[in-house]
Each structure stands twice: as C-alpha cells, then as structure tokens.
C-alpha cells in the first residue's frame, strides 16, 4: 500500500491577483537634441543615448543620475540632480575671486560655453562636471591674476582671462579652447561679464 498513490487529473490554479494593466509595457525615453542620457543595467553594462533618439528600457535598466553644483558662484550647498546631460551649447556661469600681485582682491564674473565631443562613453565619467570645470579654471585664473598688479590687470582683464581659458590666439586661426580629456568636455568660448575691484577706493 505504501507504493501506491493517486494523481488528480485536474490542475488547480493557485490563487492570484490581477493588477490593472493600463501601464504595462516598456519605459520609453526620448532625449531632445543636444542632450544625452546614460543607461545602466544591473550587470554593469552601460550605453549612452544621444538625442534626438527614442530608447526602450529593458526590465533591468535604469538611468544614471548626476548631482551638479548650482548657484553663482558654483557651490555644493544646493546640488541639482538630473539624468540629462546637455552636450551642445551648454552654459556654465561662475564668479572667480582672486588676488593681484599687489594684494588687491578682484571678482571676475564669467560665463563658459561648453560642448561635449568625441566618444560619448566618456561624457559621464565625471559625476559633477560643473564642479570639475569651475574648480580647475578658478585655479588657473587665480594663478594668472597673481602675476599682475591691479592697475595693469584691470584694463586688460578680458584678454588675460581668454588666454588662460581658451589658449593663445594665433593669427589666422581660432583659439583652441580647453579640452578636458577625462570626460570629453571642451570650453569653446568664455564671456567676461564683469571685473569688480574689492576696494572701492582703488
């Protein structure tokens, strides 16, 4: 008797709940022209989608988020979180406070024009590209300002800053701009909006 068993002929469905299917289907993303997103899977694979394009996310894929410095001058006090990287005609504003050779403080208000170029897989290598950009250029500008006395610097502050940021101009050719090899970011222009001397008497 221990070797006998009975098999039922009918299969009993397990109890289940059916959820409203209005939102079934893949998630679609469509970055606009001049923007890019990075798609990351659970296995660590990643791909960059450059707009204009439409992409359907797989079940294990998400968008890589970035925390960008905001405000003017740029700080980490209030970070802006986004998944969209502007890769064309980006604009980053900043204020650089520097000291001249004769110990006079000046504040330079700037606006950088930035493009991302080359291999798109490099573009997201630096999480906070705004901080990376502004901190590096602040250091270069401060070093250049330190070599001038204020009366020599003030009338030619614009060409001095442009030489530092964009490189020396050569007759018959454009300034090369400043390329960041770490993430393919190039500063192709800079506007010097204001140069303020800290001491009003000077």
PDB file of C-alpha atoms in Angstrom:
ATOM      1  CA  UNK A   1       0.000   0.000   0.000  1.00  0.00           C
ATOM      2  CA  UNK A   2       2.934   2.350   0.606  1.00  0.00           C
ATOM      3  CA  UNK A   3       3.937   2.143  -3.073  1.00  0.00           C
ATOM      4  CA  UNK A   4       0.575   3.356  -4.421  1.00  0.00           C
ATOM      5  CA  UNK A   5      -0.562   6.982  -4.912  1.00  0.00           C
ATOM      6  CA  UNK A   6      -3.362   8.692  -6.727  1.00  0.00           C
ATOM      7  CA  UNK A   7      -2.732  11.543  -9.211  1.00  0.00           C
ATOM      8  CA  UNK A   8      -5.545  14.013  -9.758  1.00  0.00           C
ATOM      9  CA  UNK A   9      -6.413  14.661 -13.383  1.00  0.00           C
ATOM     10  CA  UNK A  10      -7.377  18.323 -12.894  1.00  0.00           C
ATOM     11  CA  UNK A  11      -4.892  21.161 -12.217  1.00  0.00           C
ATOM     12  CA  UNK A  12      -5.961  23.612  -9.537  1.00  0.00           C
ATOM     13  CA  UNK A  13      -4.904  27.206 -10.381  1.00  0.00           C
ATOM     14  CA  UNK A  14      -3.085  28.935  -7.467  1.00  0.00           C
ATOM     15  CA  UNK A  15      -4.814  31.966  -6.046  1.00  0.00           C
ATOM     16  CA  UNK A  16      -3.643  35.158  -7.747  1.00  0.00           C
ATOM     17  CA  UNK A  17      -4.417  38.872  -8.096  1.00  0.00           C
ATOM     18  CA  UNK A  18      -4.699  40.613 -11.459  1.00  0.00           C
ATOM     19  CA  UNK A  19      -3.488  44.221 -11.410  1.00  0.00           C
ATOM     20  CA  UNK A  20      -4.834  46.900 -13.711  1.00  0.00           C
ATOM     21  CA  UNK A  21      -2.762  46.606 -16.917  1.00  0.00           C
ATOM     22  CA  UNK A  22      -3.093  50.190 -18.173  1.00  0.00           C
ATOM     23  CA  UNK A  23       0.640  50.835 -17.520  1.00  0.00           C
ATOM     24  CA  UNK A  24       2.035  47.573 -18.890  1.00  0.00           C
ATOM     25  CA  UNK A  25       4.889  47.815 -21.391  1.00  0.00           C
ATOM     26  CA  UNK A  26       8.447  49.091 -21.626  1.00  0.00           C
ATOM     27  CA  UNK A  27       9.502  52.523 -20.379  1.00  0.00           C
ATOM     28  CA  UNK A  28      10.417  54.796 -23.277  1.00  0.00           C
ATOM     29  CA  UNK A  29      12.873  57.708 -23.054  1.00  0.00           C
ATOM     30  CA  UNK A  30      13.380  60.353 -25.733  1.00  0.00           C
ATOM     31  CA  UNK A  31      16.203  62.861 -25.049  1.00  0.00           C
ATOM     32  CA  UNK A  32      15.925  66.058 -27.079  1.00  0.00           C
ATOM     33  CA  UNK A  33      18.531  67.431 -29.462  1.00  0.00           C
ATOM     34  CA  UNK A  34      21.651  68.496 -27.573  1.00  0.00           C
ATOM     35  CA  UNK A  35      21.046  66.183 -24.607  1.00  0.00           C
ATOM     36  CA  UNK A  36      22.240  62.702 -23.662  1.00  0.00           C
ATOM     37  CA  UNK A  37      21.410  60.091 -21.011  1.00  0.00           C
ATOM     38  CA  UNK A  38      23.351  57.098 -19.730  1.00  0.00           C
ATOM     39  CA  UNK A  39      21.523  53.780 -19.410  1.00  0.00           C
ATOM     40  CA  UNK A  40      22.916  51.321 -16.845  1.00  0.00           C
ATOM     41  CA  UNK A  41      21.886  47.674 -16.377  1.00  0.00           C
ATOM     42  CA  UNK A  42      22.040  45.529 -13.253  1.00  0.00           C
ATOM     43  CA  UNK A  43      25.012  43.658 -14.745  1.00  0.00           C
ATOM     44  CA  UNK A  44      27.028  46.885 -15.020  1.00  0.00           C
ATOM     45  CA  UNK A  45      26.673  47.356 -18.776  1.00  0.00           C
ATOM     46  CA  UNK A  46      26.127  50.931 -19.839  1.00  0.00           C
ATOM     47  CA  UNK A  47      25.248  52.801 -23.009  1.00  0.00           C
ATOM     48  CA  UNK A  48      24.856  56.477 -23.839  1.00  0.00           C
ATOM     49  CA  UNK A  49      21.778  57.588 -25.783  1.00  0.00           C
ATOM     50  CA  UNK A  50      22.298  60.899 -27.602  1.00  0.00           C
ATOM     51  CA  UNK A  51      19.255  62.884 -28.695  1.00  0.00           C
ATOM     52  CA  UNK A  52      17.263  63.162 -30.769  1.00  0.00           C
ATOM     53  CA  UNK A  53      16.503  59.473 -30.180  1.00  0.00           C
ATOM     54  CA  UNK A  54      13.982  57.118 -28.616  1.00  0.00           C
ATOM     55  CA  UNK A  55      15.058  54.184 -26.449  1.00  0.00           C
ATOM     56  CA  UNK A  56      13.045  51.442 -24.710  1.00  0.00           C
ATOM     57  CA  UNK A  57      14.469  50.480 -21.325  1.00  0.00           C
ATOM     58  CA  UNK A  58      14.950  46.797 -20.594  1.00  0.00           C
ATOM     59  CA  UNK A  59      13.497  45.382 -17.382  1.00  0.00           C
ATOM     60  CA  UNK A  60      16.848  45.668 -15.527  1.00  0.00           C
ATOM     61  CA  UNK A  61      17.949  49.070 -16.874  1.00  0.00           C
ATOM     62  CA  UNK A  62      17.836  52.482 -15.186  1.00  0.00           C
ATOM     63  CA  UNK A  63      19.121  55.979 -15.982  1.00  0.00           C
ATOM     64  CA  UNK A  64      22.334  57.171 -14.312  1.00  0.00           C
ATOM     65  CA  UNK A  65      21.723  60.305 -12.234  1.00  0.00           C
ATOM     66  CA  UNK A  66      24.179  63.172 -11.678  1.00  0.00           C
ATOM     67  CA  UNK A  67      24.457  65.791  -8.920  1.00  0.00           C
ATOM     68  CA  UNK A  68      25.542  69.146 -10.366  1.00  0.00           C
ATOM     69  CA  UNK A  69      26.748  72.222  -8.485  1.00  0.00           C
ATOM     70  CA  UNK A  70      24.427  75.207  -8.792  1.00  0.00           C
ATOM     71  CA  UNK A  71      24.295  78.914  -7.973  1.00  0.00           C
ATOM     72  CA  UNK A  72      26.771  81.660  -8.856  1.00  0.00           C
ATOM     73  CA  UNK A  73      29.500  81.153  -7.809  1.00  0.00           C
ATOM     74  CA  UNK A  74      29.076  77.400  -8.141  1.00  0.00           C
ATOM     75  CA  UNK A  75      28.900  75.543  -4.816  1.00  0.00           C
ATOM     76  CA  UNK A  76      27.843  72.166  -3.436  1.00  0.00           C
ATOM     77  CA  UNK A  77      25.377  73.740  -0.981  1.00  0.00           C
ATOM     78  CA  UNK A  78      22.427  73.032  -3.261  1.00  0.00           C
ATOM     79  CA  UNK A  79      23.045  70.279  -5.786  1.00  0.00           C
ATOM     80  CA  UNK A  80      20.828  69.838  -8.819  1.00  0.00           C
ATOM     81  CA  UNK A  81      20.018  66.168  -9.525  1.00  0.00           C
ATOM     82  CA  UNK A  82      19.312  65.176 -13.128  1.00  0.00           C
ATOM     83  CA  UNK A  83      19.731  62.330 -15.603  1.00  0.00           C
ATOM     84  CA  UNK A  84      20.039  64.631 -18.639  1.00  0.00           C
ATOM     85  CA  UNK A  85      23.464  65.881 -19.733  1.00  0.00           C
ATOM     86  CA  UNK A  86      23.449  68.891 -22.034  1.00  0.00           C
ATOM     87  CA  UNK A  87      26.159  68.130 -24.585  1.00  0.00           C
ATOM     88  CA  UNK A  88      25.736  71.051 -27.031  1.00  0.00           C
ATOM     89  CA  UNK A  89      25.895  74.799 -26.345  1.00  0.00           C
ATOM     90  CA  UNK A  90      25.964  74.303 -22.594  1.00  0.00           C
ATOM     91  CA  UNK A  91      26.384  77.445 -20.476  1.00  0.00           C
ATOM     92  CA  UNK A  92      28.084  77.469 -17.056  1.00  0.00           C
ATOM     93  CA  UNK A  93      28.348  80.722 -15.080  1.00  0.00           C
ATOM     94  CA  UNK A  94      30.764  81.345 -12.222  1.00  0.00           C
ATOM     95  CA  UNK A  95      32.476  84.041 -10.140  1.00  0.00           C
ATOM     96  CA  UNK A  96      36.230  83.845  -9.518  1.00  0.00           C
ATOM     97  CA  UNK A  97      37.690  85.731  -6.577  1.00  0.00           C
ATOM     98  CA  UNK A  98      41.432  86.313  -6.977  1.00  0.00           C
ATOM     99  CA  UNK A  99      44.250  88.427  -5.580  1.00  0.00           C
ATOM    100  CA  UNK A 100      46.674  90.512  -7.630  1.00  0.00           C
ATOM    101  CA  UNK A 101      50.423  90.826  -7.097  1.00  0.00           C
ATOM    102  CA  UNK A 102      49.898  93.953  -5.000  1.00  0.00           C
ATOM    103  CA  UNK A 103      47.368  92.144  -2.747  1.00  0.00           C
ATOM    104  CA  UNK A 104      44.179  93.666  -4.175  1.00  0.00           C
ATOM    105  CA  UNK A 105      41.121  91.381  -4.311  1.00  0.00           C
ATOM    106  CA  UNK A 106      39.120  91.283  -7.537  1.00  0.00           C
ATOM    107  CA  UNK A 107      35.969  89.373  -8.510  1.00  0.00           C
ATOM    108  CA  UNK A 108      35.567  88.210 -12.108  1.00  0.00           C
ATOM    109  CA  UNK A 109      32.103  87.146 -13.276  1.00  0.00           C
ATOM    110  CA  UNK A 110      32.298  84.644 -16.139  1.00  0.00           C
ATOM    111  CA  UNK A 111      30.129  82.588 -18.431  1.00  0.00           C
ATOM    112  CA  UNK A 112      31.654  79.481 -20.050  1.00  0.00           C
ATOM    113  CA  UNK A 113      30.360  77.916 -23.267  1.00  0.00           C
ATOM    114  CA  UNK A 114      30.787  74.149 -23.224  1.00  0.00           C
ATOM    115  CA  UNK A 115      30.345  71.261 -25.671  1.00  0.00           C
ATOM    116  CA  UNK A 116      30.922  67.540 -25.157  1.00  0.00           C
ATOM    117  CA  UNK A 117      32.728  65.862 -28.035  1.00  0.00           C
ATOM    118  CA  UNK A 118      34.460  62.628 -29.005  1.00  0.00           C
ATOM    119  CA  UNK A 119      33.476  59.264 -27.522  1.00  0.00           C
ATOM    120  CA  UNK A 120      30.053  59.534 -25.785  1.00  0.00           C
ATOM    121  CA  UNK A 121      31.063  56.781 -23.344  1.00  0.00           C
ATOM    122  CA  UNK A 122      33.460  59.279 -21.712  1.00  0.00           C
ATOM    123  CA  UNK A 123      30.881  62.005 -21.145  1.00  0.00           C
ATOM    124  CA  UNK A 124      29.543  60.583 -17.875  1.00  0.00           C
ATOM    125  CA  UNK A 125      32.928  59.671 -16.358  1.00  0.00           C
ATOM    126  CA  UNK A 126      32.864  62.785 -14.146  1.00  0.00           C
ATOM    127  CA  UNK A 127      29.732  62.815 -11.989  1.00  0.00           C
ATOM    128  CA  UNK A 128      29.732  66.549 -11.198  1.00  0.00           C
ATOM    129  CA  UNK A 129      31.226  68.061 -14.343  1.00  0.00           C
ATOM    130  CA  UNK A 130      30.244  71.607 -13.268  1.00  0.00           C
ATOM    131  CA  UNK A 131      32.383  71.387 -10.126  1.00  0.00           C
ATOM    132  CA  UNK A 132      35.199  69.734 -12.079  1.00  0.00           C
ATOM    133  CA  UNK A 133      35.148  72.557 -14.653  1.00  0.00           C
ATOM    134  CA  UNK A 134      34.854  75.550 -12.346  1.00  0.00           C
ATOM    135  CA  UNK A 135      37.392  74.418  -9.740  1.00  0.00           C
ATOM    136  CA  UNK A 136      40.057  73.747 -12.365  1.00  0.00           C
ATOM    137  CA  UNK A 137      39.563  77.056 -14.186  1.00  0.00           C
ATOM    138  CA  UNK A 138      39.417  79.040 -10.926  1.00  0.00           C
ATOM    139  CA  UNK A 139      42.855  77.709 -10.080  1.00  0.00           C
ATOM    140  CA  UNK A 140      44.294  78.698 -13.466  1.00  0.00           C
ATOM    141  CA  UNK A 141      42.750  82.175 -13.424  1.00  0.00           C
ATOM    142  CA  UNK A 142      43.939  82.891  -9.872  1.00  0.00           C
ATOM    143  CA  UNK A 143      47.474  81.885 -10.806  1.00  0.00           C
ATOM    144  CA  UNK A 144      47.421  84.241 -13.811  1.00  0.00           C
ATOM    145  CA  UNK A 145      45.924  87.167 -11.871  1.00  0.00           C
ATOM    146  CA  UNK A 146      48.625  86.822  -9.214  1.00  0.00           C
ATOM    147  CA  UNK A 147      51.269  87.786 -11.772  1.00  0.00           C
ATOM    148  CA  UNK A 148      49.718  91.267 -12.428  1.00  0.00           C
ATOM    149  CA  UNK A 149      49.396  94.456 -10.401  1.00  0.00           C
ATOM    150  CA  UNK A 150      45.824  95.696 -10.305  1.00  0.00           C
ATOM    151  CA  UNK A 151      46.461  98.803 -12.412  1.00  0.00           C
ATOM    152  CA  UNK A 152      47.991  96.607 -15.130  1.00  0.00           C
ATOM    153  CA  UNK A 153      45.351  93.876 -14.962  1.00  0.00           C
ATOM    154  CA  UNK A 154      42.128  95.856 -14.855  1.00  0.00           C
ATOM    155  CA  UNK A 155      42.253  97.391 -18.365  1.00  0.00           C
ATOM    156  CA  UNK A 156      43.209  94.057 -19.978  1.00  0.00           C
ATOM    157  CA  UNK A 157      41.367  91.547 -17.778  1.00  0.00           C
ATOM    158  CA  UNK A 158      39.297  90.199 -20.679  1.00  0.00           C
ATOM    159  CA  UNK A 159      42.197  89.104 -22.938  1.00  0.00           C
ATOM    160  CA  UNK A 160      44.093  87.734 -19.918  1.00  0.00           C
ATOM    161  CA  UNK A 161      41.165  85.506 -18.916  1.00  0.00           C
ATOM    162  CA  UNK A 162      40.507  84.406 -22.505  1.00  0.00           C
ATOM    163  CA  UNK A 163      44.175  83.473 -22.950  1.00  0.00           C
ATOM    164  CA  UNK A 164      44.083  81.374 -19.779  1.00  0.00           C
ATOM    165  CA  UNK A 165      40.814  79.583 -20.538  1.00  0.00           C
ATOM    166  CA  UNK A 166      40.915  79.239 -24.326  1.00  0.00           C
ATOM    167  CA  UNK A 167      44.634  79.350 -25.126  1.00  0.00           C
ATOM    168  CA  UNK A 168      46.620  81.912 -27.034  1.00  0.00           C
ATOM    169  CA  UNK A 169      45.157  83.198 -30.287  1.00  0.00           C
ATOM    170  CA  UNK A 170      47.213  82.652 -33.402  1.00  0.00           C
ATOM    171  CA  UNK A 171      46.838  84.949 -36.377  1.00  0.00           C
ATOM    172  CA  UNK A 172      44.514  83.409 -38.946  1.00  0.00           C
ATOM    173  CA  UNK A 173      43.140  80.708 -36.648  1.00  0.00           C
ATOM    174  CA  UNK A 174      40.675  80.364 -33.779  1.00  0.00           C
ATOM    175  CA  UNK A 175      41.600  79.800 -30.161  1.00  0.00           C
ATOM    176  CA  UNK A 176      41.834  76.050 -29.499  1.00  0.00           C
ATOM    177  CA  UNK A 177      39.618  76.099 -26.401  1.00  0.00           C
ATOM    178  CA  UNK A 178      40.229  73.952 -23.327  1.00  0.00           C
ATOM    179  CA  UNK A 179      39.623  70.209 -23.604  1.00  0.00           C
ATOM    180  CA  UNK A 180      39.103  68.008 -20.556  1.00  0.00           C
ATOM    181  CA  UNK A 181      40.301  64.555 -21.628  1.00  0.00           C
ATOM    182  CA  UNK A 182      38.644  62.934 -18.596  1.00  0.00           C
ATOM    183  CA  UNK A 183      35.115  63.397 -19.973  1.00  0.00           C
ATOM    184  CA  UNK A 184      35.409  64.905 -23.466  1.00  0.00           C
ATOM    185  CA  UNK A 185      34.298  68.367 -22.291  1.00  0.00           C
ATOM    186  CA  UNK A 186      35.590  71.369 -24.237  1.00  0.00           C
ATOM    187  CA  UNK A 187      35.245  75.028 -23.258  1.00  0.00           C
ATOM    188  CA  UNK A 188      34.998  76.683 -26.665  1.00  0.00           C
ATOM    189  CA  UNK A 189      34.268  80.251 -25.510  1.00  0.00           C
ATOM    190  CA  UNK A 190      34.181  82.389 -22.366  1.00  0.00           C
ATOM    191  CA  UNK A 191      32.472  85.719 -21.685  1.00  0.00           C
ATOM    192  CA  UNK A 192      33.917  88.060 -19.064  1.00  0.00           C
ATOM    193  CA  UNK A 193      30.777  89.796 -17.785  1.00  0.00           C
ATOM    194  CA  UNK A 194      32.271  91.968 -15.040  1.00  0.00           C
ATOM    195  CA  UNK A 195      35.536  92.712 -13.198  1.00  0.00           C
ATOM    196  CA  UNK A 196      34.977  94.175  -9.750  1.00  0.00           C
ATOM    197  CA  UNK A 197      37.754  95.554  -7.535  1.00  0.00           C
ATOM    198  CA  UNK A 198      37.195  94.691  -3.882  1.00  0.00           C
ATOM    199  CA  UNK A 199      38.459  98.024  -2.545  1.00  0.00           C
ATOM    200  CA  UNK A 200      36.233 100.844  -3.814  1.00  0.00           C
ATOM    201  CA  UNK A 201      38.918 103.469  -3.119  1.00  0.00           C
ATOM    202  CA  UNK A 202      41.288 101.762  -5.541  1.00  0.00           C
TER     203      UNK A 202
END
